[in-house]
mmCIF file of C-alpha atoms in Angstrom:
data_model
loop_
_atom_site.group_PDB
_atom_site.id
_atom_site.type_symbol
_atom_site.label_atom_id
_atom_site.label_comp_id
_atom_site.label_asym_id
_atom_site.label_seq_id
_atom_site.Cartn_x
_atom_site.Cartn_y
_atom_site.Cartn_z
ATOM 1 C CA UNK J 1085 26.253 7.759 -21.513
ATOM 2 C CA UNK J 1086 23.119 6.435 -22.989
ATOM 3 C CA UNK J 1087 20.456 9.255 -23.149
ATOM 4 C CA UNK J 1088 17.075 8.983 -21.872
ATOM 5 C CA UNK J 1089 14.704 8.326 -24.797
ATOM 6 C CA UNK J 1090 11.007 8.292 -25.109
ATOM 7 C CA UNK J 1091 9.353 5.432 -27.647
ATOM 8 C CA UNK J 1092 5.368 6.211 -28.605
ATOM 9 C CA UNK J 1093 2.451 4.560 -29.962
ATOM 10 C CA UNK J 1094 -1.185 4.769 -29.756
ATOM 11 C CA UNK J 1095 -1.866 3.761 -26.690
ATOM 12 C CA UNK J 1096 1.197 3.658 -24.524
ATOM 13 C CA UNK J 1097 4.156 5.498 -23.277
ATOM 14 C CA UNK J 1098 7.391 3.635 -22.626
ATOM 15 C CA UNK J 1099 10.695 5.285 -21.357
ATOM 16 C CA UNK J 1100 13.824 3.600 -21.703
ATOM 17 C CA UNK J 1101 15.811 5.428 -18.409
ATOM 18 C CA UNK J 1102 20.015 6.482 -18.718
ATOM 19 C CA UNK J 1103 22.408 3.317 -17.643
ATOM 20 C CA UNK J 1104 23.591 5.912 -15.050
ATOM 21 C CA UNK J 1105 20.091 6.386 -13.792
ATOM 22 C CA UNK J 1106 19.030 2.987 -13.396
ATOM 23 C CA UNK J 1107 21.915 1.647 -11.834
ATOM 24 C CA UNK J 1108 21.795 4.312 -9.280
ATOM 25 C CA UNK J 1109 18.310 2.782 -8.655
ATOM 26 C CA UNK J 1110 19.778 -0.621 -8.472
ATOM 27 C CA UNK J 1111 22.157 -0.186 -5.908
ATOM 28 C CA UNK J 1112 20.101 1.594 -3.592
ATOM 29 C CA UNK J 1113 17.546 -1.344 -3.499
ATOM 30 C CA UNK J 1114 20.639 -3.883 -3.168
ATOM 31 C CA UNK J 1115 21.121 -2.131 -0.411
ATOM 32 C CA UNK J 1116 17.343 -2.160 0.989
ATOM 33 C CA UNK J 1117 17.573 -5.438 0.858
ATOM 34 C CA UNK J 1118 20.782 -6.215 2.194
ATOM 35 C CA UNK J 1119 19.683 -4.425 5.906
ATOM 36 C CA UNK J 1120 16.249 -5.419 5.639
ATOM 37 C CA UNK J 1121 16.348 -8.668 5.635
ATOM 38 C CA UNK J 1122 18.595 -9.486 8.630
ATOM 39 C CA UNK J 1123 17.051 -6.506 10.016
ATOM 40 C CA UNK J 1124 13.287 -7.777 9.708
ATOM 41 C CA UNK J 1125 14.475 -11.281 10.080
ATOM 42 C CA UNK J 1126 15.772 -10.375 13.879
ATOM 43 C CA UNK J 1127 12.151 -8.392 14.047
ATOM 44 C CA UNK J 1128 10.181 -11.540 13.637
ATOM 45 C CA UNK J 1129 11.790 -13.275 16.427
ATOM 46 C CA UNK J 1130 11.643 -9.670 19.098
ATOM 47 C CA UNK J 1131 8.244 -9.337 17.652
ATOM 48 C CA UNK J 1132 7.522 -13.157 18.705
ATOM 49 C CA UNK J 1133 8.524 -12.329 22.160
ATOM 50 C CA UNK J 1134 5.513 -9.951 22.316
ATOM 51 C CA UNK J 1135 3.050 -12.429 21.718
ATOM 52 C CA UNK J 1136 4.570 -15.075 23.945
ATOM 53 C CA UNK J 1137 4.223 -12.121 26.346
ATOM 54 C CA UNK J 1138 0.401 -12.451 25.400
ATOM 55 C CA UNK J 1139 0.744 -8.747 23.996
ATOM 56 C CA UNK J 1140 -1.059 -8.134 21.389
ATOM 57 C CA UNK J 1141 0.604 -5.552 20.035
ATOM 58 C CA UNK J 1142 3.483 -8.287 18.689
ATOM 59 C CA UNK J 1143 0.547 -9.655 16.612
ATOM 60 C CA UNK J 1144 1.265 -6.355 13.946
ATOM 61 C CA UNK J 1145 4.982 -6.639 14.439
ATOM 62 C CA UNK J 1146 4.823 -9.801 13.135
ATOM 63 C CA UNK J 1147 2.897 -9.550 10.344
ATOM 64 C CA UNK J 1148 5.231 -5.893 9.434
ATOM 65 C CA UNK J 1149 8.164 -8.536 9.602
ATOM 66 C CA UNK J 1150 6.203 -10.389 7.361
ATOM 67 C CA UNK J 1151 4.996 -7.973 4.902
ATOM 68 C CA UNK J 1152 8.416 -6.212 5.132
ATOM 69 C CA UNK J 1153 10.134 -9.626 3.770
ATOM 70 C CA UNK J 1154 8.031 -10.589 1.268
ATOM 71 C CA UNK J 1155 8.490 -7.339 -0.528
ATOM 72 C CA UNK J 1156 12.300 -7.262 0.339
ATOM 73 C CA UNK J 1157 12.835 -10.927 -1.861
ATOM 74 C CA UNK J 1158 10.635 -8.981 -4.584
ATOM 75 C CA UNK J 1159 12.909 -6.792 -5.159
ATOM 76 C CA UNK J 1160 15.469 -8.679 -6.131
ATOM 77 C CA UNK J 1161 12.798 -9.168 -9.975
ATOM 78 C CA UNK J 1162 13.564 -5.060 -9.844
ATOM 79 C CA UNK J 1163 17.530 -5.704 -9.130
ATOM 80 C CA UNK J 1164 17.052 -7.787 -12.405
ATOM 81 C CA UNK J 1165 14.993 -4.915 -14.180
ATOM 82 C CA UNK J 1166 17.425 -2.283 -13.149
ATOM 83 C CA UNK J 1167 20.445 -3.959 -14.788
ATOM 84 C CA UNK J 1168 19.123 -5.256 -18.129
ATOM 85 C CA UNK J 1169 16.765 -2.451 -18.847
ATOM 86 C CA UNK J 1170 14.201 -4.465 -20.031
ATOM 87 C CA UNK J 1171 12.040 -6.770 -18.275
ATOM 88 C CA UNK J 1172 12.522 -10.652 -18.531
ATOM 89 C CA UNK J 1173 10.305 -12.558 -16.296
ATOM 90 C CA UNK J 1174 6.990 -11.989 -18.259
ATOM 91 C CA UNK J 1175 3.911 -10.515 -17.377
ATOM 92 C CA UNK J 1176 2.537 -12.552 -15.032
ATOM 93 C CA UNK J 1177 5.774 -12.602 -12.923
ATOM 94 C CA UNK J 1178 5.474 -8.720 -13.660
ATOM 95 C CA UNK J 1179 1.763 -7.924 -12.507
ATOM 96 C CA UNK J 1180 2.500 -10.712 -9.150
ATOM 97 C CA UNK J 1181 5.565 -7.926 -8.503
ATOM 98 C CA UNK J 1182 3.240 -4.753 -8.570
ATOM 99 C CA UNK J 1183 0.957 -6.811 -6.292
ATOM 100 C CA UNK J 1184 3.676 -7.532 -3.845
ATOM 101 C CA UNK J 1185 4.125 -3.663 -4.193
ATOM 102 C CA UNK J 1186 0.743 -2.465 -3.431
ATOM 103 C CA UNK J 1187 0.260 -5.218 -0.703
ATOM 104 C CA UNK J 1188 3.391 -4.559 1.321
ATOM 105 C CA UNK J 1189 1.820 -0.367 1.463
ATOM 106 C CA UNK J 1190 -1.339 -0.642 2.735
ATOM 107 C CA UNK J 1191 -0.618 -3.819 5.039
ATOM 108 C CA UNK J 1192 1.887 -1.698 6.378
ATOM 109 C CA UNK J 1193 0.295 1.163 6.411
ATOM 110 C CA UNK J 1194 -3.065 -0.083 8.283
ATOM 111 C CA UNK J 1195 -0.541 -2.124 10.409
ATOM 112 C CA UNK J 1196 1.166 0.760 11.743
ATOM 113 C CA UNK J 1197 -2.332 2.342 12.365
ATOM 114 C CA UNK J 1198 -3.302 -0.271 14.439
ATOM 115 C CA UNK J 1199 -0.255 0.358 16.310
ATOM 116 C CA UNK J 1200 -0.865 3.835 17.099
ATOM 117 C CA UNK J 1201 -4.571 3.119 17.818
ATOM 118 C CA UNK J 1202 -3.459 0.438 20.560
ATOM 119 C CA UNK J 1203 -1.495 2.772 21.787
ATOM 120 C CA UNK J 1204 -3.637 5.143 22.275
ATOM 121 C CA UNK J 1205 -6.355 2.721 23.936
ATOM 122 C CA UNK J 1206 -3.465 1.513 25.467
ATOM 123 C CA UNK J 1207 -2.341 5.192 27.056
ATOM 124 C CA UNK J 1208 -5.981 7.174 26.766
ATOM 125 C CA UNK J 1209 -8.974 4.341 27.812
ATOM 126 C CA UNK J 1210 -6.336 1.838 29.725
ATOM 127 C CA UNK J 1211 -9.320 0.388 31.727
ATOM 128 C CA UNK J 1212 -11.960 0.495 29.092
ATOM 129 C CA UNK J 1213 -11.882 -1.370 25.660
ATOM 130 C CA UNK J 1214 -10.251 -4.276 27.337
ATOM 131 C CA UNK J 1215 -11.327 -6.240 25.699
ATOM 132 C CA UNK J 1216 -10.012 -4.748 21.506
ATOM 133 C CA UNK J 1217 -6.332 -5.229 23.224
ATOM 134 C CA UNK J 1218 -6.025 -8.836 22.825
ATOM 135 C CA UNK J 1219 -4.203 -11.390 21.109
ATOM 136 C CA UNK J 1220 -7.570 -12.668 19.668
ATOM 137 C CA UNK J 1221 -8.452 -9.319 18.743
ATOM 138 C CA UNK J 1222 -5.455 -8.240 16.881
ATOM 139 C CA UNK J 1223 -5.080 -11.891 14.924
ATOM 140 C CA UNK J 1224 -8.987 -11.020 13.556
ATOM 141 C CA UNK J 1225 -8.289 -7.245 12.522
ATOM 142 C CA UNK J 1226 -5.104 -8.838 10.618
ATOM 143 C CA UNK J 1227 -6.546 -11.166 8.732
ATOM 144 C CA UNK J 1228 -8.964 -8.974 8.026
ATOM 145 C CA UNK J 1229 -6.448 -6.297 6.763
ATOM 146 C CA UNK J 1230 -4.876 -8.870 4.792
ATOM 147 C CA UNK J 1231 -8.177 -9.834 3.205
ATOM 148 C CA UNK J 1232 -9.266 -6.376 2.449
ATOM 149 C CA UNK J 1233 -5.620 -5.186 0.952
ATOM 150 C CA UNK J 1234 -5.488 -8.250 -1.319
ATOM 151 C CA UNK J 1235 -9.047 -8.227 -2.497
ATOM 152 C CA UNK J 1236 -8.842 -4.203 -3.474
ATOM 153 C CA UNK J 1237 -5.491 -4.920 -5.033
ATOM 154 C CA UNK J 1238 -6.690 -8.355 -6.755
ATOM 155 C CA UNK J 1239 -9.377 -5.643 -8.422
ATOM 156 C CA UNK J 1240 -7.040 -2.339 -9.154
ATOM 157 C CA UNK J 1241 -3.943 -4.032 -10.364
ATOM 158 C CA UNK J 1242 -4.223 -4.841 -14.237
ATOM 159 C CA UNK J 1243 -1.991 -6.616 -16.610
ATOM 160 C CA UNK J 1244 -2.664 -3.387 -19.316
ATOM 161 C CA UNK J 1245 -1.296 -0.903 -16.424
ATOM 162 C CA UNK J 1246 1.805 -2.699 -15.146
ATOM 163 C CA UNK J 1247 3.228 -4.654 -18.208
ATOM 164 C CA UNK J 1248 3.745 -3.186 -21.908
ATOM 165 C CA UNK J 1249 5.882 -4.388 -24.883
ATOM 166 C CA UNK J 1250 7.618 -2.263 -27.492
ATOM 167 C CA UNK J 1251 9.449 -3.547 -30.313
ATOM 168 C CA UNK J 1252 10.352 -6.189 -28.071
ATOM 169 C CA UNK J 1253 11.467 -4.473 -25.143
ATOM 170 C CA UNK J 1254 9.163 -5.527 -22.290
ATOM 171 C CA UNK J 1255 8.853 -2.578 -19.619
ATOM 172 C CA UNK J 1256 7.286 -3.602 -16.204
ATOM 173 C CA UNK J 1257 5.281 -0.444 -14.215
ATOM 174 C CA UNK J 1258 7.232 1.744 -15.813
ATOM 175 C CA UNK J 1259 4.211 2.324 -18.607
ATOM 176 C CA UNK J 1260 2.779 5.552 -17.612
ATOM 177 C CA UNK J 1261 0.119 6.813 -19.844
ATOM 178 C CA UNK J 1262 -2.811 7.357 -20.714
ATOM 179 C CA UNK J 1263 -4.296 5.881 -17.894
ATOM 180 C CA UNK J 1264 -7.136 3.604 -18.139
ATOM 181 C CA UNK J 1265 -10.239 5.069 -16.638
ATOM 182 C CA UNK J 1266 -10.072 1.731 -13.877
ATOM 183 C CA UNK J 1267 -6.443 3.071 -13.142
ATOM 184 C CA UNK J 1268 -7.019 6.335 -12.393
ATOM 185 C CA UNK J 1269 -10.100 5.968 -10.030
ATOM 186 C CA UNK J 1270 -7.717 3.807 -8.401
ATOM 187 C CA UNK J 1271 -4.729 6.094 -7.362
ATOM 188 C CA UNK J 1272 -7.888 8.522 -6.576
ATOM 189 C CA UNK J 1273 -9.137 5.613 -4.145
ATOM 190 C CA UNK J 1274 -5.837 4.884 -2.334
ATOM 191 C CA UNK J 1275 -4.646 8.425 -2.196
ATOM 192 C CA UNK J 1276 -7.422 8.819 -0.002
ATOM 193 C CA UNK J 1277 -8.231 5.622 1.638
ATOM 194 C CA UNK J 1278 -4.495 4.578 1.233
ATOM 195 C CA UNK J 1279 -2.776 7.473 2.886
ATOM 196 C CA UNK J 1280 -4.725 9.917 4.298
ATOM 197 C CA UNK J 1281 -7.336 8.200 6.391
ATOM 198 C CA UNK J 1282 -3.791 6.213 7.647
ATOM 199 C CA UNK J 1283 -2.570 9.580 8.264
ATOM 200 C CA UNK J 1284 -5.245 11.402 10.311
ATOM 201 C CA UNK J 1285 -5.974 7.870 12.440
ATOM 202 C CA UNK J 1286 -2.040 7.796 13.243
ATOM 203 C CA UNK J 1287 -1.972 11.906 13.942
ATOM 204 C CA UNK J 1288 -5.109 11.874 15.917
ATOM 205 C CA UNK J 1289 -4.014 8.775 18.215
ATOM 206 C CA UNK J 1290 -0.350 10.653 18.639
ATOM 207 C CA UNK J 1291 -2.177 13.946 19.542
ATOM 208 C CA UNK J 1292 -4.324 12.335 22.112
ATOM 209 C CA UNK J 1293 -1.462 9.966 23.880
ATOM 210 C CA UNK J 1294 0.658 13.530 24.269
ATOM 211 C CA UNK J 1295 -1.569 15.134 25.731
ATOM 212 C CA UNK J 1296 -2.554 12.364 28.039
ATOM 213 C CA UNK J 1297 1.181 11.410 29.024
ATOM 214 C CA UNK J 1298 1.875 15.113 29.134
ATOM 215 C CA UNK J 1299 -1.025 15.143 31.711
ATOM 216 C CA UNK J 1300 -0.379 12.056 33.867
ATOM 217 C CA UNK J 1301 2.070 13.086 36.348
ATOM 218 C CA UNK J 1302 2.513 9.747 37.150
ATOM 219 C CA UNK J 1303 4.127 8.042 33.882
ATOM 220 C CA UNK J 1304 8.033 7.975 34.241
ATOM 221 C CA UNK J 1305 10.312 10.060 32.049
ATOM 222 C CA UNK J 1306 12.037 7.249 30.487
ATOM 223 C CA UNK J 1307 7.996 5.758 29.695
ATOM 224 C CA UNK J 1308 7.460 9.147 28.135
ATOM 225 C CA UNK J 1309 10.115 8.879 25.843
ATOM 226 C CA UNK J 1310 9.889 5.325 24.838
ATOM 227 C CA UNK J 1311 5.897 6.518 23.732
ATOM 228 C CA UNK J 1312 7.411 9.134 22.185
ATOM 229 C CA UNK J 1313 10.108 7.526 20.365
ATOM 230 C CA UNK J 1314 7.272 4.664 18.777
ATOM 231 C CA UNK J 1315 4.831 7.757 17.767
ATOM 232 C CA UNK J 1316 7.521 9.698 15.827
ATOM 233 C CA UNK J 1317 8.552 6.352 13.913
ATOM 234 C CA UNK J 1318 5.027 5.432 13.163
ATOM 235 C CA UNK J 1319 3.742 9.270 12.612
ATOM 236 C CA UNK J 1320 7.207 9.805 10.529
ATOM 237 C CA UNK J 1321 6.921 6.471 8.842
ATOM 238 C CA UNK J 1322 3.496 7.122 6.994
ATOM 239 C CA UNK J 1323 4.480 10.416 6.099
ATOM 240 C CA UNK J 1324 7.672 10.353 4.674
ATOM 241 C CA UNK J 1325 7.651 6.577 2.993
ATOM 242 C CA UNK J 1326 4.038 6.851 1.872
ATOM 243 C CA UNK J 1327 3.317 10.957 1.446
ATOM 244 C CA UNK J 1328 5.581 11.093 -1.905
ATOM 245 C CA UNK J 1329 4.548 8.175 -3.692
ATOM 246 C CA UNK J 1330 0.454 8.560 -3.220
ATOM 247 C CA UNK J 1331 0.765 12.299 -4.134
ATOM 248 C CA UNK J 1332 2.755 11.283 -7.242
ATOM 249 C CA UNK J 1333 -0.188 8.687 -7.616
ATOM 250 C CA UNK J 1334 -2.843 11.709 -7.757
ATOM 251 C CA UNK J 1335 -0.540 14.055 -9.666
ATOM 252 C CA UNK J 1336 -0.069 11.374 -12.306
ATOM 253 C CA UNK J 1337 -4.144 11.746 -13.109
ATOM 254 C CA UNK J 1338 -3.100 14.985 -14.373
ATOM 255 C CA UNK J 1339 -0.509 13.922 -16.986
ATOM 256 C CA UNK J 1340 -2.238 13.510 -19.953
ATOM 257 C CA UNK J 1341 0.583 13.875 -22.788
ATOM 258 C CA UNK J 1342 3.821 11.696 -23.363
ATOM 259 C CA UNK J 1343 6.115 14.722 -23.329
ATOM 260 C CA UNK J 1344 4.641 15.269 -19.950
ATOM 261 C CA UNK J 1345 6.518 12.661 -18.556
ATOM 262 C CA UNK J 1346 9.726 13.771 -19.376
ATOM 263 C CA UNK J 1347 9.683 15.670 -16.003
ATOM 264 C CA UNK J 1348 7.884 13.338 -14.241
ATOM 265 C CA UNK J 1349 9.064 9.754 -14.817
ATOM 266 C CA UNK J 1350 11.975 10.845 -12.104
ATOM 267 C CA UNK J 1351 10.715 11.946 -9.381
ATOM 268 C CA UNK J 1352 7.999 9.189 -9.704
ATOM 269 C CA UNK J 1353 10.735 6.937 -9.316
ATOM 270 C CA UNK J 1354 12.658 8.475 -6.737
ATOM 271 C CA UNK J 1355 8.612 8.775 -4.505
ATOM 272 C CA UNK J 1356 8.382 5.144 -5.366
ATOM 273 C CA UNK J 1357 11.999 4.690 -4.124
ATOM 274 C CA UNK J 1358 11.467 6.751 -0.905
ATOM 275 C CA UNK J 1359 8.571 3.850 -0.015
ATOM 276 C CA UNK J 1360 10.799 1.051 0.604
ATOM 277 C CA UNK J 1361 13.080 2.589 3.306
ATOM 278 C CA UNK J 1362 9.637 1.481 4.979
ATOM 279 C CA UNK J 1363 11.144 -1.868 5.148
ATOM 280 C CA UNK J 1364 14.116 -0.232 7.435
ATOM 281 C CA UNK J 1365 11.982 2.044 9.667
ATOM 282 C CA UNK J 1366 9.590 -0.538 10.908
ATOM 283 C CA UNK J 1367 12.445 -2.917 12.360
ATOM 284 C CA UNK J 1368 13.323 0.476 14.461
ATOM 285 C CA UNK J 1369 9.940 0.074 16.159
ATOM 286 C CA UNK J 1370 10.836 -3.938 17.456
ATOM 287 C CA UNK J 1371 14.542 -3.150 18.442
ATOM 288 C CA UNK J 1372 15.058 -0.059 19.650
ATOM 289 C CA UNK J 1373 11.799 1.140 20.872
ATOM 290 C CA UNK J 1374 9.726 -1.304 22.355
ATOM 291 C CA UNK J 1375 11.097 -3.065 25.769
ATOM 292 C CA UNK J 1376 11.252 -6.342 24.672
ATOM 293 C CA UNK J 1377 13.378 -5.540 21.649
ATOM 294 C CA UNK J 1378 15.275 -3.067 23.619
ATOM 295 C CA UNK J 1379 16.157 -6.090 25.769
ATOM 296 C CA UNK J 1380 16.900 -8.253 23.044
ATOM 297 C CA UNK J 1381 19.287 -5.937 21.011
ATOM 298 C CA UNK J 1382 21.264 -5.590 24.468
ATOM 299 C CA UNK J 1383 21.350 -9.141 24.572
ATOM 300 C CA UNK J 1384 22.730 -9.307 21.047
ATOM 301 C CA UNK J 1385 25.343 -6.549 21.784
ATOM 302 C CA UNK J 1386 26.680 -7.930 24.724
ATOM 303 C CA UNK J 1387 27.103 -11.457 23.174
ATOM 304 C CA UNK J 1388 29.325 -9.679 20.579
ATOM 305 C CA UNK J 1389 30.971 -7.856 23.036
ATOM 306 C CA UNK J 1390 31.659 -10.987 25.158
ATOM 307 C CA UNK J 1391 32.840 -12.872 21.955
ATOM 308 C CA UNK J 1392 35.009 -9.995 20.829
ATOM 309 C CA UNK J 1393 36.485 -9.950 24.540
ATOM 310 C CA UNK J 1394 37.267 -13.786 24.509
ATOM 311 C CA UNK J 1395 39.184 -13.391 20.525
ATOM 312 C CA UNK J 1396 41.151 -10.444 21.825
ATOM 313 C CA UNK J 1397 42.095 -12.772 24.949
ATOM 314 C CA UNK J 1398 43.126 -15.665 23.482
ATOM 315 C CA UNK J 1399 45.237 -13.564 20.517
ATOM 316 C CA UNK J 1400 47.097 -12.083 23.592
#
């Protein structure tokens, strides 16, 4: 098995990962993207039932779908990557992946904050703020999110960070040190701005809509759980896909020396990784939580189950 090897020169540090290792990496993301794009794909259309529904809260579904899918067909550059060991597509095709990267976290990210924040006007303050939970509103504070995340990313995301050659082996994000000065004030901004303001706005709105449906005698068990149920996905959704990969960001400052990396090159990957089952948890919050995907994934079943029915009839 080929050995994992570390190649030096004055300014850069490029790591040329096991066969073993990589394709490991490559079939997990074939599978990300083999149940996230059906799986998002079906979200776009539940999440299009919301708005027709004048609810504003299928404005952010949508544009998860959205964000979801665009980063899903990226992958397939990494699929590439993953196999050959070297990257092919040049750096421009190489710096528009990390951007795809970068976009699909924070959209997400301040997409499911919205989310929880609805909810909790939604749940807390239903007669006041009226006027923040419409379909109006929620198209503005999207475009605006989109805006914002592209801009900041359009002024973090350089071609001397993400794209390196050595000896003629192109590497694509996997060039790790030393950081640029630019670079590193970056992961300090979005561990902060990127993660945990995300993280106290979604824990603060879940905290206030328990207590408030623990206190209102007169929301329905089954309501309580379907709150409950779109909290935990959201809450666990921010931590777990985007906890690993920004603290990896802000330990990475403190890597200074190439033969640091030898220990940390992994579990970078594996944070990084950990991120894109983001791309399978969001779906769970169109299908299986919200009515109108519950209602459409029953619809969906019992098609199946009618058209299985009919086949085993006409075999007998």
């Amino acid at each position: 098995m080929e050995n994992l090897t570390l190649a030096v020169n004055y300014t850069s540090c490029y790591f040329f990962d096991s066969v073993a290792r990589r394709r490991s990496f490559l079939f997990f993301y074939l599978a990300i993207i083999i149940v996230s794009i059906p799986a998002n794909g079906f979200s776009l259309y539940v999440s299009w039932q919301h708005i027709r529904q004048k609810n504003e809260l299928g404005v952010y579904l949508v544009n998860l779908a959205l964000s979801d899918l665009t980063f899903t067909v990226g992958l397939s550059l990494w699929l590439d990557f993953l196999w050959r060991g070297v990257w092919t597509h040049g750096g421009y095709v190489c710096v528009l992946s990390v951007y795809f990267l970068f976009t699909n976290f924070y959209t997400s990210e301040a997409l499911l904050c919205c989310i929880a924040v609805d909810r909790y006007l939604a749940v807390v303050h239903p007669l006041k703020f009226t006027s923040l939970r419409k379909v109006n509103t929620a198209v503005a504070v999207t475009v605006a999110i989109w805006l914002l995340v592209l801009l900041f990313n359009a002024g973090t995301i350089r071609w001397e960070d993400s794209y390196q050659e050595y000896n003629g082996f192109p590497v694509c994000f996997d060039t790790f040190i030393p950081l640029s000065e630019s670079l590193a004030r970056a992961n300090i901004i979005r561990f902060f701005l990127g993660f945990i303001v995300p993280f106290l706005l979604v824990v603060v709105s879940t905290w206030r809509i328990c207590v408030a449906v623990k206190s209102n005698q007169a929301t329905e068990e089954k309501e309580r759980k379907r709150i409950s149920k779109m909290l935990t996905v959201v809450l666990l959704c921010v931590v777990l896909c985007f906890g690993p990969v920004h603290v990896m960001m802000l330990l990475r400052i403190q890597v200074d020396h190439c033969k640091d990396v030898t220990w940390f090159l992994y579990p970078y990957k594996i944070a990084t990784a950990i991120s894109s089952f983001n791309c399978l948890a969001d779906p769970l919050l169109y299908c299986f939580i919200t009515r109108t995907g519950q209602a459409n994934v029953n619809k969906v079943v019992l098609f199946f189950q009618g058209k299985k029915g009919r086949t085993s009839n006409a075999m007998v």
